[in-house]
Amino acid sequence: MASSMSTRLGHGLAKVLRIKLQYRNPTGEDLSRGESVLSSSTADTYIEEEPTSAEWLQEILPSGQDFGHYFYSLFPFLQWISRYNVQWLFGDLVAGITIGAVVVPQGMAYAALANLPPQFGLYTSFMGVLIYWFFATSKDITIGPVAVLSTLTGTVVAQVAKSNPEYPANAVASALAIIAGAIVCFIGLIRCGWIVDFISLAAISAFMTGSSLNIAVGQIPSLMGITKVNSRDSTYLVIVHVLKHLGRSTVDAAMGLTALAMLYMIRSACNFAARRSPERRKTFFFISTLRTVFVILLYTLISWLVNRHHRSKPIFKILGTVPRGFKNAGRPIVTTKLISAFASQLPATVIVMLIEHIAISKSFGRVNNYTINPSQEMVAIGVSNLLGPFLGAYPATGSFSRTAIKSKAGVRTPFAGVITAIVVLLAIYALPAVFFYIPSASLSAVIIHAVLDLITSPNTLYQFWRINPLEVFIYFIGVIVTVFSSIEDGIYTTICISLAVLLFRVVKAKGRFLGKVRIYSVRGDQVSEANGDYGPGSGQGASSSDQDPHSRNVFLPIEHSDGSNPQIRIESPYPGIFIYRFSEGFNYPNANHYFDYMVATIFQRTRRTNPDSYPRLGDRPWNDPGPRRGHDPPDHSDRPILKAIILDFSSVNNVDITSVQHMIDIRNQLDRYAAPYRVDWHIACINNRWTKRALASAGFGFPNPDNDSPTFERWKPVFSVAEIGGDSSAAAAAEYQENKLQLKRQRTGDVEQLRPASGGEDGIARDSISGSSDDLHKKLSASKAYVRERNTKVAVVQGVQRPLFHVDLTTALQSAIANAERRDDFAAKG
């Protein structure tokens, strides 16, 4: 009663507001079966309920359980920390100590890229690995200073130093880390990690290659001891300036070039030895991994022997004093003036944080068979960069080289970061005196050696070319822009071009007209004949298991645009019926392009139903003026008239107002073209209830009466039905047959076991078993759980109130043909 009252009130309000509740529904009510042979005795009826706004809100609004799961997901370590064991600890110890030995020299080297003293690289390394494990969904990632982000930080520090010299370099770097970390953390907290999916692999590869070249070239002056060369210039300018002043190289070149050569020689020797002695591969891996530590210690020893009596004026440039402990711990300086000074660099900083970390974590997750949560990884990056500056850290993100080492070292859980933090902490407090003698040229060699491995290999580029040549051009554009401009411009260029290509593909998506092909399934080298029998092996000696006489119809693009064999003749579905498939979704950007192509093709392949619809020349529209005076109109009598259109919505997930309005306009246009008849619109493979609701609201899904007939005399729907599960299913019938077969086997086995020597006893036993089995057989036959297949009951798959929405193209075509033939018969009867 309450529902009826609310319905009446709603209808009354709609009448006052002049809202047409049955807008574009010529029947004024939901349809049922029409002239179908479907009945309640042959199949169960199903009326599909339309989705409501309340359902939509219920789907998107989180429940109390969702809130609890959200807060629990913010700390992933709770899922595994209670099951931590000694075996995991051993793996984490090995990996953590290994990474600690690698990150100490790398961190000090990368601090130079950020225009900061070396101790800030150690602070950043410590805070990154210490904080990350609380929020990590990847066991392999190592957060800390990286080359590209350090270079961007150095650019920001140099830029702010010119405009606001009152801010020290470490304060600028810390403020940049806090603001960028807050942005990334916010994106992660609102679970929008999917935004990184808009950055293509081509853009990431171009960014990594261009940045590697930029950093490596920028380290050459320090490697060679060349002064008065600005390494922050564009890559090509640095190359030019280095070549100009190459003669001014100093003894630093000896410390740098030999260190670089030794790094590559150790790696090559270890790789060769691992191939020759696979059983010692793990040993050679650790030797190769620790080559940076070995080279730095060796050249530090050489530097100490050479410069121990020249501390105030060393023979070649050395690192100098590194303070012990966290001397720069404190509250970071964050002011609006400082933020505005580097605001223009914030987008590039955030993008680099996300690109490196998410791309690396996804890659290693796939390699090691686990799934990372991009949003939670953003929270981890954000929190690390928010808390790190309180101990003097600058912007940090995931490191590719250290992550690869950590993965190969056998890390078991994210807790390995704590082990690495302890190693770094020991270095901060115990090794500053040793750091004093580290040659700067050797640190430059470490940087060059690390970043050159990030350059995309020719083999990878070739694979890119095989997959999509266009993206290879995007890659080279990004690299060229980075080399001749800056890392930031290279990032923006590749991302913008990739998004432009994506939008172009969406907007210019081209539909396909499909035709029908009858295919036969064959096995091995057999060939199917026209009668359904296989060629070779189909003779008398062929096994029945090798024969598959079943055939089916499939729908392929008529132009063979999918690469199908052009020798195969693809038939038109039916004269005047067209099957059209959307290729890239169906929304407002591409709706017009889709239908322009569809309508143009239909006009080329059909004729107007009534060629005399324009009795006078003045009645014709300006865009269809007809033949020139004195010329007869072209004869298209061999073409069929337009009867129906079948749309394949298998690639369509959602529609919008604009796309549906385009469908309405095209329907009206084609109805005028086919007048006095109307064109039937059949839609197959709809994947979304909201899409069905939108199309039904626009008048699709049920037939419309012809202009000269308000009735549905020619309507003949075809429904798809399927078996109902449970007692009425074919599975129950199959189970019955299986039980019957097993009963027969059991009866035979019992007879064999109980057969005695005496024939009389045998007869008694056989009668007893036979009687008991017959009783069981009668019970099985009488049971409702095991029904014969012929008694199987079926039901319609989709709602009968929308008969022109179909589950597949075959049903849609059958329905379209049935209605076309019905209309032809009706027209023939007059």
PDB file of N, CA and C in Angstrom, residues 248-317:
ATOM      1  N   ARG A 248      92.570  20.026 -19.963  1.00  0.00           N
ATOM      2  CA  ARG A 248      92.780  20.509 -18.597  1.00  0.00           C
ATOM      3  C   ARG A 248      92.538  19.406 -17.563  1.00  0.00           C
ATOM      4  N   SER A 249      92.451  18.158 -18.005  1.00  0.00           N
ATOM      5  CA  SER A 249      92.244  17.047 -17.077  1.00  0.00           C
ATOM      6  C   SER A 249      93.416  16.968 -16.097  1.00  0.00           C
ATOM      7  N   THR A 250      93.106  16.511 -14.879  1.00  0.00           N
ATOM      8  CA  THR A 250      94.113  16.436 -13.814  1.00  0.00           C
ATOM      9  C   THR A 250      94.341  14.981 -13.419  1.00  0.00           C
ATOM     10  N   VAL A 251      95.087  14.793 -12.341  1.00  0.00           N
ATOM     11  CA  VAL A 251      95.367  13.448 -11.842  1.00  0.00           C
ATOM     12  C   VAL A 251      94.101  12.763 -11.345  1.00  0.00           C
ATOM     13  N   ASP A 252      93.018  13.543 -11.149  1.00  0.00           N
ATOM     14  CA  ASP A 252      91.737  12.929 -10.775  1.00  0.00           C
ATOM     15  C   ASP A 252      91.294  11.918 -11.812  1.00  0.00           C
ATOM     16  N   ALA A 253      91.663  12.165 -13.080  1.00  0.00           N
ATOM     17  CA  ALA A 253      91.248  11.258 -14.151  1.00  0.00           C
ATOM     18  C   ALA A 253      91.783   9.845 -13.907  1.00  0.00           C
ATOM     19  N   ALA A 254      92.988   9.760 -13.360  1.00  0.00           N
ATOM     20  CA  ALA A 254      93.568   8.439 -13.079  1.00  0.00           C
ATOM     21  C   ALA A 254      92.749   7.704 -12.025  1.00  0.00           C
ATOM     22  N   MET A 255      92.309   8.431 -10.984  1.00  0.00           N
ATOM     23  CA  MET A 255      91.513   7.806  -9.928  1.00  0.00           C
ATOM     24  C   MET A 255      90.101   7.463 -10.423  1.00  0.00           C
ATOM     25  N   GLY A 256      89.584   8.242 -11.356  1.00  0.00           N
ATOM     26  CA  GLY A 256      88.220   8.005 -11.841  1.00  0.00           C
ATOM     27  C   GLY A 256      88.138   6.943 -12.925  1.00  0.00           C
ATOM     28  N   LEU A 257      88.978   7.071 -13.957  1.00  0.00           N
ATOM     29  CA  LEU A 257      88.909   6.138 -15.083  1.00  0.00           C
ATOM     30  C   LEU A 257      89.289   4.721 -14.660  1.00  0.00           C
ATOM     31  N   THR A 258      90.327   4.597 -13.848  1.00  0.00           N
ATOM     32  CA  THR A 258      90.729   3.254 -13.418  1.00  0.00           C
ATOM     33  C   THR A 258      89.677   2.613 -12.510  1.00  0.00           C
ATOM     34  N   ALA A 259      89.045   3.436 -11.671  1.00  0.00           N
ATOM     35  CA  ALA A 259      87.973   2.906 -10.818  1.00  0.00           C
ATOM     36  C   ALA A 259      86.799   2.426 -11.668  1.00  0.00           C
ATOM     37  N   LEU A 260      86.438   3.211 -12.697  1.00  0.00           N
ATOM     38  CA  LEU A 260      85.340   2.824 -13.581  1.00  0.00           C
ATOM     39  C   LEU A 260      85.680   1.538 -14.329  1.00  0.00           C
ATOM     40  N   ALA A 261      86.918   1.458 -14.832  1.00  0.00           N
ATOM     41  CA  ALA A 261      87.336   0.246 -15.541  1.00  0.00           C
ATOM     42  C   ALA A 261      87.327  -0.960 -14.613  1.00  0.00           C
ATOM     43  N   MET A 262      87.750  -0.773 -13.377  1.00  0.00           N
ATOM     44  CA  MET A 262      87.791  -1.895 -12.434  1.00  0.00           C
ATOM     45  C   MET A 262      86.382  -2.388 -12.103  1.00  0.00           C
ATOM     46  N   LEU A 263      85.423  -1.458 -11.982  1.00  0.00           N
ATOM     47  CA  LEU A 263      84.042  -1.862 -11.711  1.00  0.00           C
ATOM     48  C   LEU A 263      83.498  -2.764 -12.817  1.00  0.00           C
ATOM     49  N   TYR A 264      83.760  -2.380 -14.061  1.00  0.00           N
ATOM     50  CA  TYR A 264      83.272  -3.194 -15.177  1.00  0.00           C
ATOM     51  C   TYR A 264      84.052  -4.512 -15.287  1.00  0.00           C
ATOM     52  N   MET A 265      85.332  -4.493 -14.999  1.00  0.00           N
ATOM     53  CA  MET A 265      86.116  -5.732 -15.089  1.00  0.00           C
ATOM     54  C   MET A 265      85.681  -6.743 -14.038  1.00  0.00           C
ATOM     55  N   ILE A 266      85.434  -6.283 -12.814  1.00  0.00           N
ATOM     56  CA  ILE A 266      84.995  -7.204 -11.768  1.00  0.00           C
ATOM     57  C   ILE A 266      83.649  -7.824 -12.132  1.00  0.00           C
ATOM     58  N   ARG A 267      82.741  -6.993 -12.638  1.00  0.00           N
ATOM     59  CA  ARG A 267      81.428  -7.529 -13.004  1.00  0.00           C
ATOM     60  C   ARG A 267      81.543  -8.541 -14.140  1.00  0.00           C
ATOM     61  N   SER A 268      82.326  -8.207 -15.160  1.00  0.00           N
ATOM     62  CA  SER A 268      82.494  -9.123 -16.288  1.00  0.00           C
ATOM     63  C   SER A 268      83.144 -10.421 -15.847  1.00  0.00           C
ATOM     64  N   ALA A 269      84.157 -10.326 -14.987  1.00  0.00           N
ATOM     65  CA  ALA A 269      84.838 -11.529 -14.511  1.00  0.00           C
ATOM     66  C   ALA A 269      83.895 -12.407 -13.702  1.00  0.00           C
ATOM     67  N   CYS A 270      83.064 -11.796 -12.866  1.00  0.00           N
ATOM     68  CA  CYS A 270      82.119 -12.581 -12.068  1.00  0.00           C
ATOM     69  C   CYS A 270      81.056 -13.235 -12.945  1.00  0.00           C
ATOM     70  N   ASN A 271      80.578 -12.529 -13.937  1.00  0.00           N
ATOM     71  CA  ASN A 271      79.587 -13.116 -14.850  1.00  0.00           C
ATOM     72  C   ASN A 271      80.187 -14.287 -15.623  1.00  0.00           C
ATOM     73  N   PHE A 272      81.428 -14.125 -16.079  1.00  0.00           N
ATOM     74  CA  PHE A 272      82.097 -15.204 -16.815  1.00  0.00           C
ATOM     75  C   PHE A 272      82.314 -16.407 -15.901  1.00  0.00           C
ATOM     76  N   ALA A 273      82.770 -16.147 -14.677  1.00  0.00           N
ATOM     77  CA  ALA A 273      83.016 -17.251 -13.741  1.00  0.00           C
ATOM     78  C   ALA A 273      81.721 -17.963 -13.371  1.00  0.00           C
ATOM     79  N   ALA A 274      80.618 -17.217 -13.250  1.00  0.00           N
ATOM     80  CA  ALA A 274      79.335 -17.835 -12.920  1.00  0.00           C
ATOM     81  C   ALA A 274      78.859 -18.745 -14.049  1.00  0.00           C
ATOM     82  N   ARG A 275      79.126 -18.352 -15.292  1.00  0.00           N
ATOM     83  CA  ARG A 275      78.751 -19.216 -16.418  1.00  0.00           C
ATOM     84  C   ARG A 275      79.615 -20.468 -16.462  1.00  0.00           C
ATOM     85  N   ARG A 276      80.878 -20.329 -16.114  1.00  0.00           N
ATOM     86  CA  ARG A 276      81.775 -21.480 -16.144  1.00  0.00           C
ATOM     87  C   ARG A 276      81.537 -22.416 -14.950  1.00  0.00           C
ATOM     88  N   SER A 277      81.167 -21.863 -13.827  1.00  0.00           N
ATOM     89  CA  SER A 277      80.953 -22.659 -12.614  1.00  0.00           C
ATOM     90  C   SER A 277      79.574 -22.342 -12.028  1.00  0.00           C
ATOM     91  N   PRO A 278      78.530 -22.910 -12.620  1.00  0.00           N
ATOM     92  CA  PRO A 278      77.172 -22.593 -12.142  1.00  0.00           C
ATOM     93  C   PRO A 278      76.942 -22.939 -10.681  1.00  0.00           C
ATOM     94  N   GLU A 279      77.657 -23.937 -10.157  1.00  0.00           N
ATOM     95  CA  GLU A 279      77.456 -24.327  -8.765  1.00  0.00           C
ATOM     96  C   GLU A 279      77.924 -23.253  -7.793  1.00  0.00           C
ATOM     97  N   ARG A 280      78.767 -22.319  -8.255  1.00  0.00           N
ATOM     98  CA  ARG A 280      79.240 -21.221  -7.402  1.00  0.00           C
ATOM     99  C   ARG A 280      78.637 -19.880  -7.809  1.00  0.00           C
ATOM    100  N   ARG A 281      77.521 -19.955  -8.483  1.00  0.00           N
ATOM    101  CA  ARG A 281      76.920 -18.715  -8.991  1.00  0.00           C
ATOM    102  C   ARG A 281      76.572 -17.751  -7.865  1.00  0.00           C
ATOM    103  N   LYS A 282      76.083 -18.264  -6.746  1.00  0.00           N
ATOM    104  CA  LYS A 282      75.708 -17.395  -5.636  1.00  0.00           C
ATOM    105  C   LYS A 282      76.931 -16.653  -5.084  1.00  0.00           C
ATOM    106  N   THR A 283      78.039 -17.356  -4.986  1.00  0.00           N
ATOM    107  CA  THR A 283      79.264 -16.721  -4.480  1.00  0.00           C
ATOM    108  C   THR A 283      79.714 -15.590  -5.395  1.00  0.00           C
ATOM    109  N   PHE A 284      79.718 -15.868  -6.693  1.00  0.00           N
ATOM    110  CA  PHE A 284      80.144 -14.838  -7.644  1.00  0.00           C
ATOM    111  C   PHE A 284      79.157 -13.677  -7.685  1.00  0.00           C
ATOM    112  N   PHE A 285      77.875 -13.959  -7.404  1.00  0.00           N
ATOM    113  CA  PHE A 285      76.897 -12.871  -7.352  1.00  0.00           C
ATOM    114  C   PHE A 285      77.229 -11.900  -6.220  1.00  0.00           C
ATOM    115  N   PHE A 286      77.536 -12.426  -5.047  1.00  0.00           N
ATOM    116  CA  PHE A 286      77.843 -11.542  -3.923  1.00  0.00           C
ATOM    117  C   PHE A 286      79.150 -10.790  -4.154  1.00  0.00           C
ATOM    118  N   ILE A 287      80.115 -11.437  -4.789  1.00  0.00           N
ATOM    119  CA  ILE A 287      81.365 -10.726  -5.108  1.00  0.00           C
ATOM    120  C   ILE A 287      81.084  -9.580  -6.070  1.00  0.00           C
ATOM    121  N   SER A 288      80.273  -9.846  -7.079  1.00  0.00           N
ATOM    122  CA  SER A 288      79.933  -8.800  -8.047  1.00  0.00           C
ATOM    123  C   SER A 288      79.125  -7.682  -7.390  1.00  0.00           C
ATOM    124  N   THR A 289      78.238  -8.064  -6.486  1.00  0.00           N
ATOM    125  CA  THR A 289      77.410  -7.064  -5.811  1.00  0.00           C
ATOM    126  C   THR A 289      78.249  -6.120  -4.954  1.00  0.00           C
ATOM    127  N   LEU A 290      79.253  -6.654  -4.313  1.00  0.00           N
ATOM    128  CA  LEU A 290      80.078  -5.857  -3.397  1.00  0.00           C
ATOM    129  C   LEU A 290      81.267  -5.202  -4.092  1.00  0.00           C
ATOM    130  N   ARG A 291      81.260  -5.202  -5.430  1.00  0.00           N
ATOM    131  CA  ARG A 291      82.397  -4.602  -6.146  1.00  0.00           C
ATOM    132  C   ARG A 291      82.511  -3.114  -5.861  1.00  0.00           C
ATOM    133  N   THR A 292      81.374  -2.437  -5.670  1.00  0.00           N
ATOM    134  CA  THR A 292      81.430  -1.009  -5.369  1.00  0.00           C
ATOM    135  C   THR A 292      82.146  -0.768  -4.046  1.00  0.00           C
ATOM    136  N   VAL A 293      81.812  -1.582  -3.047  1.00  0.00           N
ATOM    137  CA  VAL A 293      82.469  -1.440  -1.743  1.00  0.00           C
ATOM    138  C   VAL A 293      83.966  -1.698  -1.871  1.00  0.00           C
ATOM    139  N   PHE A 294      84.334  -2.741  -2.609  1.00  0.00           N
ATOM    140  CA  PHE A 294      85.741  -3.082  -2.766  1.00  0.00           C
ATOM    141  C   PHE A 294      86.513  -1.962  -3.450  1.00  0.00           C
ATOM    142  N   VAL A 295      85.954  -1.420  -4.534  1.00  0.00           N
ATOM    143  CA  VAL A 295      86.640  -0.368  -5.288  1.00  0.00           C
ATOM    144  C   VAL A 295      86.784   0.890  -4.437  1.00  0.00           C
ATOM    145  N   ILE A 296      85.723   1.261  -3.721  1.00  0.00           N
ATOM    146  CA  ILE A 296      85.797   2.461  -2.879  1.00  0.00           C
ATOM    147  C   ILE A 296      86.825   2.275  -1.771  1.00  0.00           C
ATOM    148  N   LEU A 297      86.848   1.100  -1.137  1.00  0.00           N
ATOM    149  CA  LEU A 297      87.835   0.861  -0.080  1.00  0.00           C
ATOM    150  C   LEU A 297      89.253   0.873  -0.641  1.00  0.00           C
ATOM    151  N   LEU A 298      89.442   0.272  -1.826  1.00  0.00           N
ATOM    152  CA  LEU A 298      90.768   0.241  -2.429  1.00  0.00           C
ATOM    153  C   LEU A 298      91.259   1.645  -2.747  1.00  0.00           C
ATOM    154  N   TYR A 299      90.398   2.447  -3.365  1.00  0.00           N
ATOM    155  CA  TYR A 299      90.835   3.790  -3.751  1.00  0.00           C
ATOM    156  C   TYR A 299      90.883   4.733  -2.546  1.00  0.00           C
ATOM    157  N   THR A 300      90.132   4.424  -1.515  1.00  0.00           N
ATOM    158  CA  THR A 300      90.285   5.187  -0.271  1.00  0.00           C
ATOM    159  C   THR A 300      91.641   4.910   0.361  1.00  0.00           C
ATOM    160  N   LEU A 301      92.058   3.640   0.311  1.00  0.00           N
ATOM    161  CA  LEU A 301      93.381   3.294   0.824  1.00  0.00           C
ATOM    162  C   LEU A 301      94.480   3.989   0.023  1.00  0.00           C
ATOM    163  N   ILE A 302      94.357   3.983  -1.290  1.00  0.00           N
ATOM    164  CA  ILE A 302      95.335   4.671  -2.138  1.00  0.00           C
ATOM    165  C   ILE A 302      95.362   6.161  -1.813  1.00  0.00           C
ATOM    166  N   SER A 303      94.157   6.725  -1.642  1.00  0.00           N
ATOM    167  CA  SER A 303      94.075   8.157  -1.328  1.00  0.00           C
ATOM    168  C   SER A 303      94.716   8.458   0.023  1.00  0.00           C
ATOM    169  N   TRP A 304      94.516   7.576   0.996  1.00  0.00           N
ATOM    170  CA  TRP A 304      95.136   7.805   2.307  1.00  0.00           C
ATOM    171  C   TRP A 304      96.658   7.740   2.215  1.00  0.00           C
ATOM    172  N   LEU A 305      97.173   6.787   1.445  1.00  0.00           N
ATOM    173  CA  LEU A 305      98.625   6.681   1.288  1.00  0.00           C
ATOM    174  C   LEU A 305      99.203   7.904   0.588  1.00  0.00           C
ATOM    175  N   VAL A 306      98.464   8.474  -0.335  1.00  0.00           N
ATOM    176  CA  VAL A 306      98.961   9.610  -1.118  1.00  0.00           C
ATOM    177  C   VAL A 306      98.763  10.917  -0.367  1.00  0.00           C
ATOM    178  N   ASN A 307      97.635  11.083   0.315  1.00  0.00           N
ATOM    179  CA  ASN A 307      97.258  12.385   0.857  1.00  0.00           C
ATOM    180  C   ASN A 307      97.348  12.488   2.375  1.00  0.00           C
ATOM    181  N   ARG A 308      97.863  11.471   3.054  1.00  0.00           N
ATOM    182  CA  ARG A 308      97.872  11.548   4.506  1.00  0.00           C
ATOM    183  C   ARG A 308      98.751  12.672   5.028  1.00  0.00           C
ATOM    184  N   HIS A 309      99.740  13.117   4.231  1.00  0.00           N
ATOM    185  CA  HIS A 309     100.568  14.254   4.632  1.00  0.00           C
ATOM    186  C   HIS A 309     100.150  15.533   3.905  1.00  0.00           C
ATOM    187  N   HIS A 310      99.019  15.460   3.165  1.00  0.00           N
ATOM    188  CA  HIS A 310      98.542  16.644   2.419  1.00  0.00           C
ATOM    189  C   HIS A 310      97.047  16.856   2.684  1.00  0.00           C
ATOM    190  N   ARG A 311      96.644  16.726   3.947  1.00  0.00           N
ATOM    191  CA  ARG A 311      95.213  16.834   4.272  1.00  0.00           C
ATOM    192  C   ARG A 311      94.658  18.203   3.902  1.00  0.00           C
ATOM    193  N   SER A 312      95.440  19.244   4.114  1.00  0.00           N
ATOM    194  CA  SER A 312      94.939  20.588   3.824  1.00  0.00           C
ATOM    195  C   SER A 312      94.931  20.887   2.329  1.00  0.00           C
ATOM    196  N   LYS A 313      95.820  20.251   1.581  1.00  0.00           N
ATOM    197  CA  LYS A 313      95.894  20.483   0.142  1.00  0.00           C
ATOM    198  C   LYS A 313      96.157  19.147  -0.561  1.00  0.00           C
ATOM    199  N   PRO A 314      95.120  18.327  -0.720  1.00  0.00           N
ATOM    200  CA  PRO A 314      95.314  16.999  -1.294  1.00  0.00           C
ATOM    201  C   PRO A 314      95.724  17.075  -2.766  1.00  0.00           C
ATOM    202  N   ILE A 315      96.408  16.016  -3.222  1.00  0.00           N
ATOM    203  CA  ILE A 315      96.893  15.966  -4.609  1.00  0.00           C
ATOM    204  C   ILE A 315      95.727  15.863  -5.579  1.00  0.00           C
ATOM    205  N   PHE A 316      94.691  15.166  -5.220  1.00  0.00           N
ATOM    206  CA  PHE A 316      93.453  15.125  -6.030  1.00  0.00           C
ATOM    207  C   PHE A 316      92.276  15.338  -5.081  1.00  0.00           C
ATOM    208  N   LYS A 317      91.169  15.658  -5.659  1.00  0.00           N
ATOM    209  CA  LYS A 317      90.000  16.049  -4.866  1.00  0.00           C
ATOM    210  C   LYS A 317      89.465  14.849  -4.091  1.00  0.00           C
TER     211      LYS A 317
END
